[in-house]
Short mmCIF file of C-alpha atoms in Angstrom, two decimals:
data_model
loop_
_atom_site.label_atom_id
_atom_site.label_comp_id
_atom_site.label_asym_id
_atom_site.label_seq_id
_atom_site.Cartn_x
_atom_site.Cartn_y
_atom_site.Cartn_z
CA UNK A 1 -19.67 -13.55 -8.93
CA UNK A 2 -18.00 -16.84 -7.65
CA UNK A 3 -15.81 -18.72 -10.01
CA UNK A 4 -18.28 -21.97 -10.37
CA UNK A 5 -17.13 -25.47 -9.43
CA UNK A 6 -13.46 -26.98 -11.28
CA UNK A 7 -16.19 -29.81 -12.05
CA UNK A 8 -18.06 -27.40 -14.46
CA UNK A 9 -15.05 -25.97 -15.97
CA UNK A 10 -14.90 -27.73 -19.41
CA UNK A 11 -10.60 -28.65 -19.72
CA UNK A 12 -10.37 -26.95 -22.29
CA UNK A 13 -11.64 -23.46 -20.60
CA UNK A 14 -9.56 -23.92 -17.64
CA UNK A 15 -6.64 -22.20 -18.82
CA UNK A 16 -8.77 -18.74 -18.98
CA UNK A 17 -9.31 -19.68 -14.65
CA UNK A 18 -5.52 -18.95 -14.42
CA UNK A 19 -5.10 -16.35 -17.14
CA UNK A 20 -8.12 -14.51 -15.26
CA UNK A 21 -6.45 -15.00 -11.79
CA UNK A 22 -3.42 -13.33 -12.51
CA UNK A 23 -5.06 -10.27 -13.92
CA UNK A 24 -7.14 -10.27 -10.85
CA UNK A 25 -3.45 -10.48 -9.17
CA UNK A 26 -2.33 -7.65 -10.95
CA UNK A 27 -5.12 -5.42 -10.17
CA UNK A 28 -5.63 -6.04 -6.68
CA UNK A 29 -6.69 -2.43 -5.03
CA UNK A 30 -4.41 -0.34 -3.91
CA UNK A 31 -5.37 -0.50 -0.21
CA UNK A 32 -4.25 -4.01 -0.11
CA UNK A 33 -0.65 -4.13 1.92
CA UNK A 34 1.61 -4.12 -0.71
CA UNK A 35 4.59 -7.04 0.63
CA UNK A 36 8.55 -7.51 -0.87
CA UNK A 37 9.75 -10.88 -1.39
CA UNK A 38 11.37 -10.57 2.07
CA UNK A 39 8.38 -10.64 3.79
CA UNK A 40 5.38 -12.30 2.05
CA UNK A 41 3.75 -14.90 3.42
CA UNK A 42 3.96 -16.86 0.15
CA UNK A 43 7.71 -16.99 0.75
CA UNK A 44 8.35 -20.84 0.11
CA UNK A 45 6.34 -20.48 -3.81
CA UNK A 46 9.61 -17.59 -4.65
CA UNK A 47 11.75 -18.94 -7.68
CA UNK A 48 13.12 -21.32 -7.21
CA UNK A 49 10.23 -23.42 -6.11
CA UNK A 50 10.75 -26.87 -4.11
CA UNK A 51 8.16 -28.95 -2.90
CA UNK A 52 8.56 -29.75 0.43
CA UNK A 53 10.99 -33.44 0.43
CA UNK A 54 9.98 -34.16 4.16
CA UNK A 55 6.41 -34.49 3.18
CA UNK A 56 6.62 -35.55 -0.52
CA UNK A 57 8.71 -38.55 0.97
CA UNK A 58 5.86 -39.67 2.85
CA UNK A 59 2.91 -39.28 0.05
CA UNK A 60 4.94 -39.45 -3.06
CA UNK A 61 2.19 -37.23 -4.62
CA UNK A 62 3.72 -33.78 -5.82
CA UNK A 63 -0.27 -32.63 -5.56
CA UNK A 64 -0.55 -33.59 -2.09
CA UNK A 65 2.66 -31.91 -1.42
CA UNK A 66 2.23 -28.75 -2.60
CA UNK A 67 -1.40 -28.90 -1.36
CA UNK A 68 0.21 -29.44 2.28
CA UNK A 69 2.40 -26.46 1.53
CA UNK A 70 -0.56 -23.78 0.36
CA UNK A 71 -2.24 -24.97 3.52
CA UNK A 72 0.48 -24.03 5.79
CA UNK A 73 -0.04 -20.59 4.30
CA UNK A 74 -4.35 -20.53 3.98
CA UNK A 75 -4.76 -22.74 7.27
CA UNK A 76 -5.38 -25.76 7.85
CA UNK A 77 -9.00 -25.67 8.58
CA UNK A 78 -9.75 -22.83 6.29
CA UNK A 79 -11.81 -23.94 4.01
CA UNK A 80 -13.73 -26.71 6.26
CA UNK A 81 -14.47 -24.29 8.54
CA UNK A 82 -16.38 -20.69 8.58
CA UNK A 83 -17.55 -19.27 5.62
CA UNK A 84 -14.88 -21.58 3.65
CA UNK A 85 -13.50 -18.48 1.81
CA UNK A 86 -9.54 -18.63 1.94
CA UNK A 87 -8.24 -15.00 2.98
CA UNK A 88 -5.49 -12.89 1.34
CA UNK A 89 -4.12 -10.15 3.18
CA UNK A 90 -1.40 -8.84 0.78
CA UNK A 91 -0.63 -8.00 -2.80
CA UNK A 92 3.09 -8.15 -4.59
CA UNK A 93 5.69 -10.98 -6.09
CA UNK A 94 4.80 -13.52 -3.50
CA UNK A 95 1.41 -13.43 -4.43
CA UNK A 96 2.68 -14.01 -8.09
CA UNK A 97 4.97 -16.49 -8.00
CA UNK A 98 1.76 -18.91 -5.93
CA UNK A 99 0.37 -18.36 -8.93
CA UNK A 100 3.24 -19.37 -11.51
CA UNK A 101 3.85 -22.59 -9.20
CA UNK A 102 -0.14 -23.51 -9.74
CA UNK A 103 0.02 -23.01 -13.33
CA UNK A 104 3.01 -24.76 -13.42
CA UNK A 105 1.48 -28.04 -11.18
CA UNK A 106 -1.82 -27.42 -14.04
CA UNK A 107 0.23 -27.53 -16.93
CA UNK A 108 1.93 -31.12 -15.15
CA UNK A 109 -1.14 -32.46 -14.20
CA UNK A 110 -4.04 -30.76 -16.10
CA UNK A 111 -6.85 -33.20 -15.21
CA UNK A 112 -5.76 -33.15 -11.45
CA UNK A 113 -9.27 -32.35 -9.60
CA UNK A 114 -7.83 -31.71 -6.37
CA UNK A 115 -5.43 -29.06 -7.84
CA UNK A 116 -8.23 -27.70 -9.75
CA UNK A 117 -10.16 -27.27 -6.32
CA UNK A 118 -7.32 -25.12 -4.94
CA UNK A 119 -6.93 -22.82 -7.99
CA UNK A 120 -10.79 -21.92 -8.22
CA UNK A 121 -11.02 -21.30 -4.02
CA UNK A 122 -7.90 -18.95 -4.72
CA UNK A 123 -9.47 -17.28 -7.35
CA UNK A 124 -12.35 -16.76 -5.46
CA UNK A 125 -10.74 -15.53 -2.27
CA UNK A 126 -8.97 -12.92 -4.70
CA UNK A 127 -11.90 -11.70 -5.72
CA UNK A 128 -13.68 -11.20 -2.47
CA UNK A 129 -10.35 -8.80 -1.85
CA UNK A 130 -11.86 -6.40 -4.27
CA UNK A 131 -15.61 -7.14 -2.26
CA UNK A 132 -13.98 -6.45 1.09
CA UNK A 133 -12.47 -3.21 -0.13
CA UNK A 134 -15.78 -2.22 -1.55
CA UNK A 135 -13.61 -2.37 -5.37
CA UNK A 136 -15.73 -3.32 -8.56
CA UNK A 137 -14.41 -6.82 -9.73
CA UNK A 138 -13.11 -6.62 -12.97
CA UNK A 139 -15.31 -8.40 -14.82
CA UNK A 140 -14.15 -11.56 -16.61
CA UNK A 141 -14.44 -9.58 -20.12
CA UNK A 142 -12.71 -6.65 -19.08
CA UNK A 143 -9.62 -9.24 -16.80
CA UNK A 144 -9.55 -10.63 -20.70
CA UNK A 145 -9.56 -7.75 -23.13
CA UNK A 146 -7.03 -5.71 -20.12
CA UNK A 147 -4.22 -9.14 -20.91
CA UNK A 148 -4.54 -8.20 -24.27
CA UNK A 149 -3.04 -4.48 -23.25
CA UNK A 150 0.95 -3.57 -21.70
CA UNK A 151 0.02 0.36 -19.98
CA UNK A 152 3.38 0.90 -19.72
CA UNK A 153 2.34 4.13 -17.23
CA UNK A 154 -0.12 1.56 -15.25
CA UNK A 155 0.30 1.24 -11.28
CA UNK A 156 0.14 -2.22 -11.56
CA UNK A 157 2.98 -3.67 -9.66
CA UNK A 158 5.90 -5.69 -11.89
CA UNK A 159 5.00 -8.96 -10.56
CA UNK A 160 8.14 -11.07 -12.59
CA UNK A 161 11.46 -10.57 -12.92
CA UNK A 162 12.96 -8.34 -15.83
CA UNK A 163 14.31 -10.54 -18.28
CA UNK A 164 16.78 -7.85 -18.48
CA UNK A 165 17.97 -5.26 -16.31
CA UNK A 166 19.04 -1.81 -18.13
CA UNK A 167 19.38 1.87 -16.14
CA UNK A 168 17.89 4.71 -17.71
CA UNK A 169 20.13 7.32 -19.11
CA UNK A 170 18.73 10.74 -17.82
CA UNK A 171 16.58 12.25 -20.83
CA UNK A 172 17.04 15.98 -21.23
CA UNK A 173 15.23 18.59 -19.83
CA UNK A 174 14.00 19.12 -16.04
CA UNK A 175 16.55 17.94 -13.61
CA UNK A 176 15.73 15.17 -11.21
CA UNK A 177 14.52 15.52 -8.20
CA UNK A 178 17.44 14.42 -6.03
CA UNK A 179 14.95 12.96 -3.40
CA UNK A 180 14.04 11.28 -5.76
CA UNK A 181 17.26 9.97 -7.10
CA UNK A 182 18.20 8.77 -4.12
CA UNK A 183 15.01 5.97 -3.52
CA UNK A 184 14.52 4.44 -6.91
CA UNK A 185 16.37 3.00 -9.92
CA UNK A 186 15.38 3.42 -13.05
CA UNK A 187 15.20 0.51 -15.55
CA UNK A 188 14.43 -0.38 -19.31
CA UNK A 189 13.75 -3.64 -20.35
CA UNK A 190 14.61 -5.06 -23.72
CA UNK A 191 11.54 -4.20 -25.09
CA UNK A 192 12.09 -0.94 -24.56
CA UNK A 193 9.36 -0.83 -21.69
CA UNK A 194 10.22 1.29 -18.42
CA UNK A 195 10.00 0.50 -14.68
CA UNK A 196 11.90 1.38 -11.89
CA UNK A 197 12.47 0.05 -8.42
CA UNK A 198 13.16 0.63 -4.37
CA UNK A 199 17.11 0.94 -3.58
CA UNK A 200 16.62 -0.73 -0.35
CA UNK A 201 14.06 -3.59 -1.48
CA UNK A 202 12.93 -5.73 -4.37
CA UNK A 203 9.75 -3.52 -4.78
CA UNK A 204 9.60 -2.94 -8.39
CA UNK A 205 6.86 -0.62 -10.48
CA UNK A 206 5.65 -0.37 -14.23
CA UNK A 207 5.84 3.62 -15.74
CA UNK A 208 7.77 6.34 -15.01
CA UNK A 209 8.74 7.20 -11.71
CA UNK A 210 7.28 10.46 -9.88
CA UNK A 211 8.38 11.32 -6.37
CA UNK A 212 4.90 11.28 -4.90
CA UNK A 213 5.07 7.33 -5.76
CA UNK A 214 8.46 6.82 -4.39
CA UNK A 215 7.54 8.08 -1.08
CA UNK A 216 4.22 6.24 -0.48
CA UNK A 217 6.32 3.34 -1.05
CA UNK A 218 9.73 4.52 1.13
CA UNK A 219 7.26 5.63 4.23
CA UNK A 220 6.13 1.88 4.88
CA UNK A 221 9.64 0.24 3.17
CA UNK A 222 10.17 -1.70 5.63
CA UNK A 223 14.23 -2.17 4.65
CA UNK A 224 14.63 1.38 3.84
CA UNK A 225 16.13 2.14 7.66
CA UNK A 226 18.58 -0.12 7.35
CA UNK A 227 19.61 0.83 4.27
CA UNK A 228 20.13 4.53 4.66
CA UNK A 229 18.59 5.91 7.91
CA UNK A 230 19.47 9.51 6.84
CA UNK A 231 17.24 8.81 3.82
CA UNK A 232 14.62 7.53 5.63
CA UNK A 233 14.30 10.61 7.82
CA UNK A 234 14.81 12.80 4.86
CA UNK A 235 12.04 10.98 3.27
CA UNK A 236 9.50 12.08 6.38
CA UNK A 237 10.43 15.32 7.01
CA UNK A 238 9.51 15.84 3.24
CA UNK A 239 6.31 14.14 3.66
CA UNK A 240 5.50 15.74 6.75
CA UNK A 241 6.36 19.46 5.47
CA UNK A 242 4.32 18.38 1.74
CA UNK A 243 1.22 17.34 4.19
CA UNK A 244 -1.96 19.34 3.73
CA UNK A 245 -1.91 20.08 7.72
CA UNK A 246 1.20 21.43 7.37
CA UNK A 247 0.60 23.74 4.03
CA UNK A 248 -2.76 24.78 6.42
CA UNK A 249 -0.76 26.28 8.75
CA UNK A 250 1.88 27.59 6.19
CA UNK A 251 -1.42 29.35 4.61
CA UNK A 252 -3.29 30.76 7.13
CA UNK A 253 -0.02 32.34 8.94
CA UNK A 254 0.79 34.03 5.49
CA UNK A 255 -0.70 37.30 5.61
CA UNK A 256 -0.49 40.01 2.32
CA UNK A 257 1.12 43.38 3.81
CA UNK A 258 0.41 46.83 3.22
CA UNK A 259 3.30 46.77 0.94
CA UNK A 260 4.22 45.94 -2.88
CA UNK A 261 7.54 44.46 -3.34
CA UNK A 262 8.83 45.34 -0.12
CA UNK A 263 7.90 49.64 -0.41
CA UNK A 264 5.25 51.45 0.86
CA UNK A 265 3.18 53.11 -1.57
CA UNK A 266 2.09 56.65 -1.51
CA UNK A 267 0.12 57.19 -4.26
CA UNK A 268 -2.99 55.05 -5.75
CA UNK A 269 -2.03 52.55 -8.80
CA UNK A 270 -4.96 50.43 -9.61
CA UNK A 271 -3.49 48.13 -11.98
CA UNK A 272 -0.97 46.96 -9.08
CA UNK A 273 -4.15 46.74 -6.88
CA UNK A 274 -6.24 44.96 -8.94
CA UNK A 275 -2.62 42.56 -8.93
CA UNK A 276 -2.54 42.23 -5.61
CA UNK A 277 -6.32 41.90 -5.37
CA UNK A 278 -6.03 38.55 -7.82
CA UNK A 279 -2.77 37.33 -6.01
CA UNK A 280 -5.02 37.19 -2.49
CA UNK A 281 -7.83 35.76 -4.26
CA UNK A 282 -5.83 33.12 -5.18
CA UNK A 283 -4.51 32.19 -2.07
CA UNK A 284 -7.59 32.64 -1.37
CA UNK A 285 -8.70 29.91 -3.00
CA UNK A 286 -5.81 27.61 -2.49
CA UNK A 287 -6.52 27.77 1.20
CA UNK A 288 -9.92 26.62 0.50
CA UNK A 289 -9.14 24.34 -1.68
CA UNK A 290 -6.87 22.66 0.76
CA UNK A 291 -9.25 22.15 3.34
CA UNK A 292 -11.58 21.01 1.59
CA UNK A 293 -8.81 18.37 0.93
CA UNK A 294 -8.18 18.22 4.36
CA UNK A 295 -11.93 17.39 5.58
CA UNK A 296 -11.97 14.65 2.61
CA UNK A 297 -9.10 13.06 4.24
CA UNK A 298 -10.85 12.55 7.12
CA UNK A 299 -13.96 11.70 5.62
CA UNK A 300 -11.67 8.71 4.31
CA UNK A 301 -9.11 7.82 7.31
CA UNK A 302 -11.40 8.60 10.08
CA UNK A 303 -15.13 7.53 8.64
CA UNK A 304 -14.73 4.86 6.57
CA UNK A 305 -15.16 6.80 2.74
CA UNK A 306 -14.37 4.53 0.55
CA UNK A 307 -11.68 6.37 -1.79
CA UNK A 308 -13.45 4.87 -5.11
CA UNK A 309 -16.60 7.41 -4.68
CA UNK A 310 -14.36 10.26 -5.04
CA UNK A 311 -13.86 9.43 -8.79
CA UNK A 312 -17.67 9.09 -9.09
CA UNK A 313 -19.80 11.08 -11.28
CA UNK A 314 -22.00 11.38 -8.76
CA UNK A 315 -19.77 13.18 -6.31
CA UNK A 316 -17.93 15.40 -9.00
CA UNK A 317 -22.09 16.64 -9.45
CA UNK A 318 -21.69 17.00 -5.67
CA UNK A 319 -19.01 19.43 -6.20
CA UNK A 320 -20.65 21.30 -9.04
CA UNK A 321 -23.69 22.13 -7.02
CA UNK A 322 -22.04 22.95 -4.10
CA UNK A 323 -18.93 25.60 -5.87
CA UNK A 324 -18.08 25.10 -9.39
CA UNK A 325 -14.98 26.31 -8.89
CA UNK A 326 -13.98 23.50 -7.09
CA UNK A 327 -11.52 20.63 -8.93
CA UNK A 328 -12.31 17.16 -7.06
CA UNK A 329 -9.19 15.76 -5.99
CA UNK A 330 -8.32 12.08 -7.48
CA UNK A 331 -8.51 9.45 -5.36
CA UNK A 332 -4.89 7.98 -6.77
CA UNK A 333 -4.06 11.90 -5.43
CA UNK A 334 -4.91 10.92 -1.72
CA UNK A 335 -3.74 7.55 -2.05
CA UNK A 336 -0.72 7.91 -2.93
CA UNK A 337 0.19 11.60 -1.93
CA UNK A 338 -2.08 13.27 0.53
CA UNK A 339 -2.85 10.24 2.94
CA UNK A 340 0.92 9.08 3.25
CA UNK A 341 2.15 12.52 3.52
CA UNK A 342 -0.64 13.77 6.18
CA UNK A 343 -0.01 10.07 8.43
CA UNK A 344 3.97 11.16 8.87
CA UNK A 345 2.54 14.46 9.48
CA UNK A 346 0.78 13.44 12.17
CA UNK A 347 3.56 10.97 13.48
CA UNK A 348 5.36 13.75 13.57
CA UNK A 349 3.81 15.54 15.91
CA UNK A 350 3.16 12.52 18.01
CA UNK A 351 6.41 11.71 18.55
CA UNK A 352 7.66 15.51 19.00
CA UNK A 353 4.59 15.60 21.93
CA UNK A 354 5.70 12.06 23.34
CA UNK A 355 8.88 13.57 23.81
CA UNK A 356 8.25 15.94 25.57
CA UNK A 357 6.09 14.38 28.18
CA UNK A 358 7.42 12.13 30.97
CA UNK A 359 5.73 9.43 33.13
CA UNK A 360 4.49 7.60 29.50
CA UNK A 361 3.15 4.15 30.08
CA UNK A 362 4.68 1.69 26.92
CA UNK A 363 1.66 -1.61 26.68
CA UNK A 364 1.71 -4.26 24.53
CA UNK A 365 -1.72 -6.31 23.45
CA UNK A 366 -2.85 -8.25 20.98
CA UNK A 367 -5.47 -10.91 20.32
CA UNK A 368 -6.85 -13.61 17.17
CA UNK A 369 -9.12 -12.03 14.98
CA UNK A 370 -9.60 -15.02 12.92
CA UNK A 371 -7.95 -18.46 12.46
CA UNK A 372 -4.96 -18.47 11.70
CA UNK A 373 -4.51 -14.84 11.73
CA UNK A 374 -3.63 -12.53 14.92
CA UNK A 375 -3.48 -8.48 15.71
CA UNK A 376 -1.19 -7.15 17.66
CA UNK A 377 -0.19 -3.54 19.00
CA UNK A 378 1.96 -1.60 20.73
CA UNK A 379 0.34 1.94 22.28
CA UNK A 380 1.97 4.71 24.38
CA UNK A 381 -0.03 6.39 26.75
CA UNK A 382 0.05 9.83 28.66
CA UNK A 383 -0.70 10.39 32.39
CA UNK A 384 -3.61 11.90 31.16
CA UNK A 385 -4.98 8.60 30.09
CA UNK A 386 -4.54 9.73 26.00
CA UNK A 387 -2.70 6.88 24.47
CA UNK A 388 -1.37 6.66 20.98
CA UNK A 389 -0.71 4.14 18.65
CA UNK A 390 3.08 3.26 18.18
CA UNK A 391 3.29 -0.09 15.71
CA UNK A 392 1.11 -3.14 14.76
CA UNK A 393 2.00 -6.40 13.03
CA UNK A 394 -0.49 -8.51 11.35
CA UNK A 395 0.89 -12.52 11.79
CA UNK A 396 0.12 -15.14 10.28
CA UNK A 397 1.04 -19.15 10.98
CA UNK A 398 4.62 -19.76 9.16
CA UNK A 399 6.04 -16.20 9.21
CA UNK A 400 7.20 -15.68 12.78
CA UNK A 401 6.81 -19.11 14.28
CA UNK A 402 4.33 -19.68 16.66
CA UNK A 403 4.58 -16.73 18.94
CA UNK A 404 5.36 -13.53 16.83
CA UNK A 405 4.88 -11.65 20.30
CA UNK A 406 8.30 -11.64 21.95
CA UNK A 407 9.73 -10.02 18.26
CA UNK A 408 6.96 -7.59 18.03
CA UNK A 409 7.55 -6.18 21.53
CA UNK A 410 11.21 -5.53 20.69
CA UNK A 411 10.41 -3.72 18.03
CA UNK A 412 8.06 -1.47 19.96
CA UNK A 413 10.67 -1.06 22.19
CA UNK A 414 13.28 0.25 19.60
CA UNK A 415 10.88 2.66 18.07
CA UNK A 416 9.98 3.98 21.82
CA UNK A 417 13.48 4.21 22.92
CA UNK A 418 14.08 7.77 23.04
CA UNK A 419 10.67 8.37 25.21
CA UNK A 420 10.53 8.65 28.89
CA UNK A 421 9.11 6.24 30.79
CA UNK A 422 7.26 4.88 34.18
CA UNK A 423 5.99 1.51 33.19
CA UNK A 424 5.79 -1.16 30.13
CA UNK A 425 3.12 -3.21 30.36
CA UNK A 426 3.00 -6.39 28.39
CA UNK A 427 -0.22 -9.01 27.88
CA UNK A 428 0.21 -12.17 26.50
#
């Protein structure tokens, strides 16, 4: 439901507007692009904040100014033209801090209309976020009652600064996973509330850390190569080993022998048998179990299945009916486990296939979607006419200047390097 009008917002309830817009911020859905600090598009609204002096020379109107400046980022025709909806495309401390410089410019100039008008079209283009990802929208009792709460173990991304950084001494029991060691930082702020962040990026995380987390995150870190490249690499080949197609063909090539530990037996012992019996069962089943997985992740990556049904009641029935031995995974479980881990998986093999062929074709394309935004891609393709998909950027006005292309091409080139081949093709 739209936010109504900033004209039919009594002053005095305006302050829930922002109060509800940053909860919205805070729960955006997980298959929003989560962006660092280095490369939001809300760059210029990162402490500390300046209004533009080139501009706010001209107008003397801090409004105006920073009106100008959240254009430059929505588009300048946004919201006269089309469906008027602004669009937001990413989730993270950029996000955040446009929202502490518009409750800032409130609190300065509460009765402001015009700044009023750019709060409630933000608010509502965060909400249609949740509408394009097919994601309930927290309703504004539940946004109120949830600000009320600190889940320390939420998934909700730290969106401010610490007001005091403090590592974690290592609590007793269970050793650390040294993986994991190596890509996060454990911290305690002064409240005695935990979070932990990215070595190579300002990517920071409410809860405790688990490695499954850490690696979602490292796979698409986009800082984490030139940090530690050895790290990054170790961080796919875990992925791709931990991916469901992999543990498939672990599976199915395991085969129970003839033997128990390692001796042939002569005689008949049944309770060994019956052992044996409930050790292949349960492979058995874990075989299963995993591709069912596996045809789930398809369902999602290849048709469209929006994630959030999975945690239905309605398809945990599903399950029941069909074998009630069956757990449903958790969507959270594919989002941030199986789906990373299967996509380096396949990358994997793509790039172990790649190199082995000769005569590849490298193309770059790309085209505008939608005003101000632009696609592009850069695909490898066979001799047998297969191609596959190398990189994409997503570019907005502001970020890369006004032709991104020439940058994105490099990089294309840098991750195709080690390939062999007969042509590049570039279309501009």
């Amino acid at each position: 439901m739209p936010f109504p009008p900033q004209e039919k917002v009594p002053d005095q309830d305006f302050s829930r507007v922002l109060d509800t817009l940053a909860s919205l911020i805070s729960q955006l859905p997980s298959e929003v692009p989560l962006t660092s600090e280095a490369d939001t598009c809300f760059k210029e609204f990162l402490p500390p904040f300046r209004l533009d002096p080139d501009y706010f020379a001209k107008t003397e109107d801090e409004i105006a100014t920073l009106g100008e400046q959240l254009e430059r980022v929505f588009g300048f025709n946004t919201r006269s033209s089309g469906d008027g909806v602004l669009t937001i495309e990413e989730r993270g401390p950029g996000l955040s801090a446009m929202h502490d410089v518009l409750v800032e410019y409130y609190h300065k100039y509460p009765s402001n209309m015009v700044h009023k008008k750019w709060i409630i079209d933000i608010a509502n283009a965060v909400e249609q976020v949740y509408v394009h990802n097919n994601v309930p929208v927290p309703t504004r009792q539940m946004v109120e009652k949830r600000k009320e709460l600190d889940d320390v173990d939420s998934e909700v991304e730290i969106l401010a600064p610490a007001t005091k950084k403090v590592k974690q001494p290592h609590p007793g029991g269970a050793p650390e996973n040294p993986l994991l060691a190596r890509l996060i930082t454990k911290h305690v702020r002064e409240q005695g509330k935990r979070y932990f962040s990215c070595v190579a990026c300002s990517m920071q995380r409410k809860g405790n850390a688990s490695l499954d987390r850490a690696v979602k995150h490292a796979l698409k870190c986009k800082k984490l190569e030139k940090y530690d490249k050895q790290l990054l690499l170790d961080v796919k080949a875990y992925a791709g080993e931990s991916s469901l197609g992999a543990q498939l063909e672990d599976l199915e090539e395991t085969e129970f022998g003839e033997t128990i530990n390692g001796r042939k037996k002569t005689g008949l012992d049944v309770a060994q048998l019956r052992a044996v019996g409930k050790q292949k069962e349960k492979k058995n089943w874990e075989i299963f179990q995993s591709r069912v997985d596996h045809a789930i992740m398809r369902l999602i990556c290849v048709r469209g299945l929006v994630p959030n049904v999975i945690d239905s009641p309605e398809w945990k029935d599903l399950f029941a009916l069909l074998n009630n031995n069956i757990r449903p995974t958790s969507s959270s479980t594919f989002a941030d486990k199986i789906i990373p881990q299967e996509a380096a998986f396949v990358r994997e093999r793509m790039v172990k296939l790649l190199r082995d062929s000769n005569n590849l074709t490298l193309s770059f394309d790309g085209s505008s979607t939608r005003h101000p935004e632009s696609f592009y891609t850069t695909h490898i393709t066979t001799p047998e006419r297969v191609a596959y998909f190398l990189d994409g950027l997503e570019w907005r006005r502001g970020i890369f200047g006004f032709s991104p292309t020439p940058s994105c091409f490099v990089a294309g080139l840098r991750r195709a390097i080690t390939f062999s081949f007969a042509r590049v093709q570039y279309d501009q």
